Amino acid sequence: MSGRRVEPIVGRLDSRVRVPGSKSLTNRALVAACLADGVSVLRNVGLGDDTRAMISCLESLGADITVDGTSARVVGVGGRPHAPRGPLDANQSGTTARFILPLLVLAGSGTITGHPQMRARPMAHLADALRQLGARVDADSLPISVEASTPLGRAVSIDSAVSSQFVSGLLLCAPALPQGLALTLTGEPVSSSYIRMTVSVMRAFGADLSWEDDVITVGPGGYEGVGYAVEPDASTATYPLAAAAIVGGRVIVDGLGSSSTQGDIGFADVLAQMGADVFVDDDRIEIRGSGSLRAVSVDLGEMSDTAPTFAVLGARAVGRSSATGIGFIRSTKESDRVAAAVEELARLGIDAAVEDDGFSVQGGPHHHAEVHTYEDHRMAMALSLLGLVDTPVTVLDPSCVSKTFPGFFDMLDTMRAEARTEPLVLAIDGPAGSGKSTVARNVSERLRLPHLYTGAMYRSVTLAVLRSAVSIDNDDAVTRAAERAELSVSAHLVTIDGIEVTADLRSPEVTSAVSPVSASPGVRRVLAERQREWARVRGAAVLEGRD
C-alpha cells in the first residue's frame, strides 16, 4: 500500500485558506434541487467523491445537472423522479445512500448499492421507516431494492439515536410525498445539528416545515428552484485550524464564521479551551496557536466528524484529554473512528484508550510510523497533522482524502511554503506607569497578535527557583534553576516542567521573591532568549517589557 510521508514544518504558520464547499450542505442542496420545480444554481459546491456519487444517482433519477468549476446548474424533476434503469451506486457515500433510498420510493422502484465499506454500514432503521410509508423494501443493508405505489402513508416514526442521516433522508423527500410527512423522532437524536442543517436547506428551497418537540411536520407542495451558495465545509476546516494550534502561528479560514449553519463550527470553541487564541467573525475564523495545548474533556456528540482531529490535538496536549458522546460513530461512519484513532495513536507511541462513549488520549511525543487510514478520509487528514511537528508520519492510502478534499495535501504544502522562519515582533518598552501595558494590550487586540507580558515569565522562573530550594541570593544557583526550568507561557496557560502553575504565579511567596530573582544578570540572559523563542514559536507577537 502506497504512503505519503508528512514532514515537520519549519517555522510558524501564516496562511489564509479556503476549504471546499460543505459536502453535507452540497448533497442536501442537490437533492432539493433535483426534486424542485424549475432550475437551481448551486455555488461553491464541494466536488469530492461523495458529491460525484450523488450527482450520478440524481442524473439517473431524471435531473439534468451541469457542473462548471464549483458551480452546478440543476434542472429539477418537479417532485417526480424517474425510475432508474439499473442499480444506483452510492460508492462510499453515506449521505448518498441514505438520501437516495427514499427518492426511490418517489420514483416507484429502484435499487441502490455501494462500496463494500458502505454495504457494512447500517440502513435498517431507514428501511423500516420506508416500510411504514407503504413501500416494499427487500433488505436492511446495501444493496437494497424498493417498490412503491400510491397511496403512500404520511406518519412515520424513526429512532434518531442511530444516525441523523436517516432523519435527513426522510425529510428531504417529504415535500414531494402526496400527503407530506409527519415524522416522529424516538430516542435522543445524535448530531441534531445535521438535522437542523437539513431543515435550513429545505426552507431555502421553499419547503413548508415545522418542528415541535419530537415531531417534524412537512407539508406537500414540493420545492422551488433557487440560487444557493454552499458554505465551506466546517468539518474540513478543522484540519488547517488545528494545524495552527499544533504547529504555532496563524491560520485564517475564509467564508466560514459565526453565521454558519454547520454544527462543526463549534470546534473553534474546543481549540479555545485547549489554549489557542480564537477569533470568529461573520465570514472567517482565525486561529493563533503557540504549539502549547492543555488537555480538556469535551462532548463531541454534536460535531462527531471532528473526533479524529481532536484525538490528534489530545496527543499534543499537556495532560489527558477525553472525548465523549461519540459512541454511535463506531458503526455509522466510514470506519470505527473511536477504535481506529486509539489504535493509530498507539502505533505512533501515544497512550490512548477506548472509553465507554468515546476515547481518551495522554499527550506526549510520537515516533515515526506508518499509520493506517481504513479508507477513511477523516482519519487520513487528521493523522497527517501529527507529522507537521517534531517527527514525520507516513500516511498509508492517502488518496482516500479525495472523498471530500482532493486538494488536502496541496493545502499542507502551501501552508508549509508560507510558514515564517523569522517572527514578526512589535516590542513596547517604557518606564513604570507610562501606559505600556495598556498600549500593548490594545495593540495586540486590534492586530490579533499574541501578547507577552514579560513579567509573567519572571514570575514563572521565580516559582521554579523557589521550588528548587536554592537561595535567591546565590546568583549562579538561581541561574542554573532558570536554565533547567521548562517554561510554557500563554495568555491562558502557564506550565513549568509540564505542570500547570497559572494560579500559583500570584502567590505571596512569588510576589515577594520576584524582584531579587529578576535582578539576576543570569536570569535576565536566560529569559531574554526564552522571550525571543516565545515570539519565534508564534510567528508574530507583541512583547511588553524592558527586555
XYZ file of C-alpha atoms in Angstrom:
547
model
C 0.000 0.000 0.000
C 1.419 3.377 -1.000
C 2.042 6.022 1.605
C 2.713 9.747 1.893
C 5.362 10.972 4.315
C 4.325 14.185 6.069
C 7.349 16.126 7.321
C 7.508 18.684 10.165
C 7.020 22.318 9.182
C 9.994 24.620 9.729
C 8.845 27.889 11.248
C 5.371 29.021 12.182
C 2.247 29.077 10.043
C 0.937 32.243 8.440
C -1.725 31.134 5.970
C -5.112 32.119 4.683
C -7.049 29.185 3.231
C -10.445 28.410 1.760
C -11.635 24.848 2.094
C -14.074 23.178 -0.322
C -17.806 23.651 -0.032
C -19.535 21.565 2.606
C -20.220 18.044 1.379
C -23.156 17.821 3.777
C -24.740 21.028 2.501
C -23.893 20.245 -1.124
C -25.596 16.846 -1.121
C -28.659 18.181 0.695
C -28.949 21.073 -1.747
C -28.509 18.736 -4.738
C -31.400 16.551 -3.566
C -33.682 19.552 -3.015
C -32.690 20.998 -6.406
C -33.351 17.641 -8.101
C -36.855 17.459 -6.640
C -37.569 21.144 -7.285
C -39.780 22.621 -9.943
C -37.522 24.718 -12.170
C -33.808 25.497 -12.329
C -31.433 25.860 -9.370
C -27.877 27.173 -9.449
C -25.624 25.968 -6.641
C -22.372 27.842 -5.989
C -19.227 26.659 -4.175
C -20.267 23.011 -4.302
C -17.874 20.515 -2.772
C -16.717 18.252 -5.601
C -15.260 15.264 -3.808
C -16.099 11.626 -4.496
C -19.244 11.765 -2.332
C -20.698 14.643 -4.342
C -19.901 12.936 -7.635
C -21.706 9.810 -6.418
C -24.747 11.918 -5.526
C -24.769 13.703 -8.894
C -24.553 10.406 -10.766
C -27.517 8.971 -8.834
C -29.636 12.117 -9.272
C -28.975 12.165 -13.010
C -30.216 8.574 -13.194
C -33.394 9.789 -11.461
C -34.005 12.357 -14.223
C -32.278 15.525 -13.005
C -30.264 17.475 -15.596
C -27.066 18.570 -13.809
C -24.283 20.633 -15.386
C -21.140 21.256 -13.367
C -18.892 24.196 -14.240
C -15.968 24.607 -11.865
C -17.526 24.775 -8.412
C -20.999 25.684 -9.674
C -23.805 23.298 -10.563
C -26.914 24.051 -12.610
C -29.736 21.648 -11.793
C -32.957 21.270 -13.767
C -35.339 19.605 -11.331
C -37.908 16.856 -11.885
C -40.785 18.674 -10.179
C -41.139 16.117 -7.408
C -41.422 13.166 -9.804
C -38.074 11.360 -10.135
C -37.761 8.728 -12.856
C -37.362 5.057 -12.041
C -33.685 4.306 -12.769
C -32.836 1.755 -15.470
C -30.245 -0.017 -13.350
C -28.788 -0.123 -9.833
C -27.525 3.197 -8.479
C -24.062 3.282 -6.889
C -23.548 5.309 -3.702
C -19.860 4.313 -3.657
C -18.636 5.112 -0.089
C -21.041 7.989 0.487
C -23.367 7.644 3.456
C -25.333 10.762 2.534
C -25.865 9.468 -0.991
C -27.073 6.031 0.124
C -29.355 7.408 2.828
C -30.758 10.328 0.821
C -31.296 8.434 -2.453
C -33.099 5.428 -0.938
C -36.220 7.498 -0.031
C -36.143 9.062 -3.511
C -36.543 5.562 -4.971
C -39.883 5.420 -3.161
C -40.935 8.590 -5.034
C -39.689 7.028 -8.285
C -41.795 3.892 -7.691
C -38.927 1.435 -7.868
C -35.160 1.123 -7.956
C -32.064 -0.406 -6.416
C -29.159 1.239 -4.649
C -25.837 -0.398 -3.877
C -22.363 0.786 -2.925
C -18.765 0.087 -1.996
C -18.220 -2.896 0.363
C -17.444 -0.412 3.128
C -20.851 1.231 2.611
C -22.585 -2.149 2.486
C -21.403 -2.804 6.047
C -22.915 0.425 7.391
C -26.396 0.438 8.967
C -29.511 1.108 6.881
C -32.158 -0.912 8.746
C -33.869 1.957 10.579
C -34.332 3.870 7.331
C -35.581 0.781 5.509
C -38.127 0.178 8.284
C -39.341 3.802 8.101
C -39.942 3.441 4.355
C -41.944 0.280 5.026
C -44.099 2.352 7.379
C -44.851 4.619 4.399
C -46.097 1.590 2.463
C -43.052 0.793 0.345
C -41.704 -2.714 -0.149
C -38.031 -2.766 0.852
C -36.212 -6.054 0.326
C -33.182 -5.670 2.619
C -31.777 -3.831 5.616
C -28.326 -3.173 4.156
C -26.986 -2.388 0.697
C -27.828 -3.446 -1.936
C -31.478 -2.527 -1.323
C -34.358 -2.638 -3.818
C -37.566 -0.658 -3.374
C -41.029 -0.875 -4.883
C -43.779 1.597 -4.032
C -47.161 2.639 -5.319
C -49.661 5.233 -4.220
C -51.264 5.870 -1.866
C -48.253 6.301 0.408
C -48.680 6.932 4.089
C -47.885 10.134 5.975
C -46.999 9.248 9.578
C -43.610 7.677 10.288
C -41.504 7.226 13.407
C -37.764 6.591 13.436
C -35.088 6.014 16.056
C -32.953 9.132 15.740
C -30.310 7.827 18.171
C -28.508 5.848 15.438
C -27.828 8.288 12.589
C -29.097 11.763 11.754
C -28.742 10.845 8.065
C -31.795 8.562 8.321
C -33.865 11.507 9.533
C -32.451 13.833 6.876
C -33.127 11.347 4.081
C -36.802 11.092 5.052
C -37.162 14.849 5.444
C -35.590 15.686 2.086
C -38.086 13.559 0.155
C -41.061 14.672 2.266
C -42.220 17.763 0.278
C -42.681 15.515 -2.776
C -44.818 12.944 -0.909
C -48.536 13.232 -1.787
C -49.533 13.946 1.818
C -46.252 15.331 3.100
C -44.800 13.745 6.231
C -45.326 13.727 9.968
C -42.024 12.375 11.323
C -41.776 11.397 14.989
C -38.249 11.139 16.388
C -37.772 8.480 19.050
C -34.662 8.211 21.169
C -32.214 11.031 21.837
C -31.164 12.463 18.434
C -27.464 12.197 17.633
C -25.820 15.012 15.689
C -29.043 17.019 15.782
C -27.143 19.932 14.229
C -27.193 17.965 10.957
C -30.983 17.666 11.165
C -31.182 21.434 11.677
C -28.913 21.819 8.642
C -31.340 19.735 6.580
C -34.262 21.851 7.758
C -32.359 25.021 6.795
C -31.678 23.742 3.261
C -35.272 22.605 2.794
C -36.595 26.016 3.792
C -34.140 27.705 1.421
C -35.795 25.731 -1.408
C -39.314 26.695 -0.278
C -40.407 23.691 1.798
C -43.280 24.108 4.276
C -41.986 22.676 7.555
C -42.466 22.921 11.321
C -40.609 21.239 14.195
C -42.233 20.974 17.601
C -40.780 18.786 20.346
C -40.099 15.394 18.754
C -42.354 15.786 15.706
C -41.290 17.335 12.398
C -44.192 18.062 10.057
C -43.564 18.684 6.366
C -46.387 19.827 4.095
C -46.787 18.659 0.494
C -46.109 21.148 -2.252
C -42.542 20.413 -3.273
C -39.516 22.640 -3.729
C -38.782 25.636 -5.946
C -35.645 26.161 -7.994
C -33.402 28.791 -6.369
C -29.857 30.117 -6.278
C -27.981 28.626 -3.335
C -24.455 29.300 -2.015
C -22.827 26.377 -0.210
C -20.728 27.280 2.824
C -17.154 25.996 3.120
C -17.034 22.660 4.929
C -16.738 23.187 8.692
C -15.525 19.623 9.308
C -12.737 20.036 6.765
C -11.840 23.448 8.198
C -10.822 21.765 11.463
C -7.609 20.480 9.830
C -5.930 23.798 8.934
C -7.282 25.382 12.139
C -5.898 22.538 14.252
C -2.589 22.833 12.390
C -2.231 26.394 13.703
C -2.832 25.193 17.260
C -0.353 22.317 16.905
C 2.455 23.940 14.908
C 2.050 27.523 16.109
C 1.388 30.652 14.123
C -1.783 31.806 12.402
C -4.314 30.269 10.023
C -7.422 32.035 8.707
C -10.256 30.105 7.043
C -12.325 32.407 4.861
C -16.023 32.093 4.079
C -16.925 30.337 7.325
C -17.929 32.105 10.517
C -20.469 32.760 13.233
C -23.400 32.748 10.805
C -22.719 29.142 9.740
C -25.492 26.546 9.938
C -22.945 23.739 10.475
C -22.556 22.269 13.950
C -18.835 21.596 13.454
C -18.221 25.351 13.659
C -18.256 24.677 17.410
C -14.808 23.066 17.126
C -13.342 26.564 17.325
C -14.528 26.636 20.951
C -12.650 23.385 21.622
C -9.447 24.960 20.278
C -10.002 27.943 22.580
C -10.460 25.638 25.572
C -7.157 23.967 24.703
C -5.314 27.299 24.754
C -5.379 28.662 21.194
C -6.410 32.247 20.501
C -9.651 32.089 18.521
C -11.380 34.860 16.570
C -14.706 34.120 14.874
C -16.220 36.777 12.608
C -19.307 36.552 10.391
C -17.364 35.098 7.477
C -14.000 33.897 8.757
C -12.295 32.020 11.573
C -8.783 32.856 12.706
C -6.700 30.643 14.975
C -3.406 31.743 16.520
C -1.534 28.987 18.273
C 1.694 28.574 20.152
C 2.076 24.830 19.798
C 1.307 24.535 23.528
C -2.060 22.966 24.343
C -3.768 21.910 27.545
C -5.809 18.745 27.934
C -9.596 19.056 28.045
C -12.647 16.814 28.221
C -15.341 17.583 25.648
C -18.634 16.154 24.424
C -18.348 15.864 20.635
C -21.798 14.401 20.070
C -22.914 17.420 18.029
C -19.726 17.501 15.955
C -18.711 13.862 15.748
C -16.794 14.239 12.458
C -14.198 16.225 14.401
C -13.330 13.278 16.678
C -10.156 12.209 14.770
C -8.944 15.836 14.742
C -9.493 16.081 18.491
C -7.605 12.817 19.040
C -4.541 14.334 17.352
C -4.845 17.546 19.378
C -5.014 15.435 22.535
C -1.758 13.759 21.513
C -0.075 17.200 21.570
C -1.676 18.495 24.792
C -0.307 18.590 28.331
C -2.289 16.002 30.303
C -5.002 13.528 29.375
C -7.827 14.623 27.081
C -11.110 12.802 26.588
C -13.913 12.875 24.032
C -17.394 11.688 24.959
C -20.785 11.497 23.237
C -19.402 9.707 20.169
C -20.050 6.031 20.829
C -22.534 5.989 17.927
C -19.839 6.738 15.344
C -18.267 3.340 15.902
C -20.754 1.758 13.469
C -22.194 4.616 11.396
C -19.120 6.210 9.782
C -16.584 5.101 7.183
C -14.576 3.404 9.944
C -14.798 2.854 13.691
C -13.247 6.251 14.354
C -13.014 5.606 18.090
C -11.046 2.364 17.943
C -9.148 3.432 14.815
C -7.943 6.688 16.393
C -6.783 4.835 19.509
C -5.009 2.126 17.508
C -3.176 4.516 15.190
C -2.084 6.832 18.005
C -0.736 3.764 19.808
C 1.164 2.862 16.630
C 2.817 6.287 16.937
C 3.700 5.707 20.602
C 0.835 7.752 22.103
C -1.085 6.405 25.109
C -4.763 6.311 24.130
C -7.726 4.215 25.245
C -11.263 3.404 24.161
C -13.753 4.582 26.803
C -17.472 3.888 27.334
C -18.683 6.649 24.995
C -15.510 7.798 23.266
C -11.761 7.781 23.908
C -9.014 9.361 25.997
C -5.522 10.435 24.949
C -2.434 11.207 27.019
C -0.363 13.897 25.356
C 3.278 13.186 24.635
C 5.912 12.822 21.915
C 5.287 10.497 18.992
C 7.697 8.441 16.929
C 7.613 7.798 13.208
C 5.296 5.082 11.962
C 3.143 4.158 9.008
C -0.450 4.838 10.020
C -3.489 3.136 8.531
C -6.435 5.181 7.318
C -9.135 2.489 6.928
C -10.232 4.045 3.608
C -11.491 6.911 5.783
C -10.740 10.443 4.578
C -11.089 11.984 8.044
C -8.620 9.545 9.592
C -6.103 10.336 6.833
C -6.402 14.117 7.161
C -6.321 14.124 10.957
C -3.339 11.796 11.344
C -1.381 13.845 8.804
C -1.396 16.765 11.249
C 0.896 14.951 13.691
C 3.571 14.785 11.003
C 3.714 18.593 10.901
C 5.544 18.763 14.259
C 8.720 17.181 15.639
C 8.608 13.792 13.876
C 7.324 12.712 10.435
C 4.293 10.481 9.942
C 3.699 8.271 6.903
C 0.036 8.111 5.926
C -0.983 4.962 4.063
C -3.612 5.168 1.302
C -3.517 8.987 1.252
C -5.713 9.132 -1.853
C -8.793 8.445 0.276
C -8.894 12.197 1.050
C -10.464 12.617 -2.405
C -13.779 11.610 -0.831
C -14.226 15.231 0.330
C -10.969 17.196 -0.140
C -8.838 16.101 -3.113
C -6.525 19.093 -2.585
C -5.784 18.402 1.085
C -2.089 17.604 0.724
C -1.637 20.511 -1.681
C -3.051 22.740 1.067
C -0.491 21.383 3.562
C 2.323 22.045 1.072
C 1.124 25.627 0.570
C 0.943 26.185 4.323
C 4.467 24.806 4.633
C 5.752 27.185 1.940
C 4.106 30.168 3.631
C 5.455 29.414 7.122
C 7.526 32.140 8.781
C 11.036 31.274 9.863
C 11.588 34.717 11.400
C 8.988 36.198 13.762
C 7.216 39.480 13.208
C 7.633 41.215 16.586
C 6.369 44.507 17.951
C 8.223 45.367 21.184
C 6.803 48.018 23.508
C 9.023 49.499 26.227
C 8.768 52.347 28.648
C 9.182 53.297 32.306
C 6.768 52.197 35.012
C 3.439 53.991 34.810
C 3.917 55.128 31.210
C 0.953 53.093 29.915
C 2.928 50.475 28.023
C 0.723 47.655 29.357
C -2.454 49.366 28.174
C -0.949 50.141 24.781
C 0.384 46.599 24.388
C -2.987 45.031 25.210
C -4.853 47.369 22.840
C -2.396 46.804 20.005
C -2.484 43.020 20.426
C -6.293 43.035 20.404
C -6.508 45.280 17.359
C -3.917 43.305 15.369
C -4.991 39.947 16.827
C -1.424 39.214 17.843
C -0.449 37.204 20.921
C 0.724 39.420 23.771
C 3.501 38.557 26.198
C 3.807 40.464 29.435
C 7.396 39.554 30.233
C 6.650 39.834 33.932
C 4.769 36.529 33.651
C 7.991 34.815 32.628
C 9.867 36.316 35.561
C 7.175 35.133 37.934
C 7.366 31.660 36.365
C 11.125 31.482 36.852
C 10.779 32.809 40.398
C 8.341 29.989 41.194
C 10.755 27.468 39.651
C 13.602 28.875 41.755
C 11.537 28.708 44.950
C 10.571 25.110 44.223
C 14.225 24.174 43.607
C 15.017 25.254 47.187
C 18.128 27.246 46.216
C 18.939 30.539 47.869
C 17.708 33.513 45.863
C 20.913 35.289 46.911
C 23.063 32.727 45.080
C 23.141 34.089 41.532
C 24.798 31.018 39.996
C 22.299 28.624 41.594
C 19.351 30.823 40.603
C 20.618 30.993 37.018
C 21.010 27.200 36.841
C 17.452 26.767 38.183
C 16.195 29.152 35.480
C 18.075 27.250 32.785
C 16.660 23.905 33.946
C 13.029 25.049 34.119
C 10.913 24.121 31.106
C 8.533 27.078 30.773
C 5.429 27.437 28.637
C 3.640 30.782 28.852
C 0.474 31.790 27.012
C -2.424 34.106 27.730
C -4.405 31.242 29.252
C -1.878 28.696 30.448
C 1.497 28.665 32.207
C 3.333 25.407 32.829
C 6.659 24.576 34.466
C 8.126 21.197 33.533
C 4.764 20.223 32.023
C 2.703 21.035 35.140
C 0.192 23.885 35.094
C 1.078 26.658 37.571
C -1.064 29.539 36.271
C -2.845 30.119 39.595
C 0.399 29.945 41.626
C 2.133 32.897 39.949
C 0.339 35.480 42.110
C 1.072 33.784 45.426
C 2.611 35.990 48.185
C 5.813 33.922 48.071
C 6.332 34.590 44.379
C 5.418 38.261 44.719
C 7.995 38.828 47.470
C 10.785 36.999 45.622
C 10.252 38.129 42.035
C 12.243 41.376 42.308
C 15.528 39.849 43.583
C 15.266 36.919 41.147
C 14.587 39.317 38.256
C 17.650 41.342 39.192
C 19.944 38.388 38.478
C 22.001 39.008 35.297
C 21.996 35.294 34.594
C 18.210 35.080 34.848
C 17.786 38.101 32.571
C 20.081 36.488 29.998
C 18.158 33.188 30.142
C 14.756 34.848 29.896
C 15.729 37.186 27.079
C 16.358 34.110 24.953
C 13.165 32.469 26.204
C 11.197 35.578 25.180
C 12.726 35.537 21.715
C 11.826 31.869 21.422
C 8.264 32.633 22.614
C 7.903 35.062 19.717
C 9.510 32.660 17.233
C 7.055 29.908 18.192
C 4.069 32.165 17.495
C 5.426 33.691 14.303
C 4.192 37.153 15.278
C 3.672 38.810 18.662
C 3.506 41.934 20.810
C 6.104 41.864 23.599
C 5.969 44.248 26.502
C 8.801 44.884 28.952
C 12.316 46.158 29.299
C 13.976 43.135 27.643
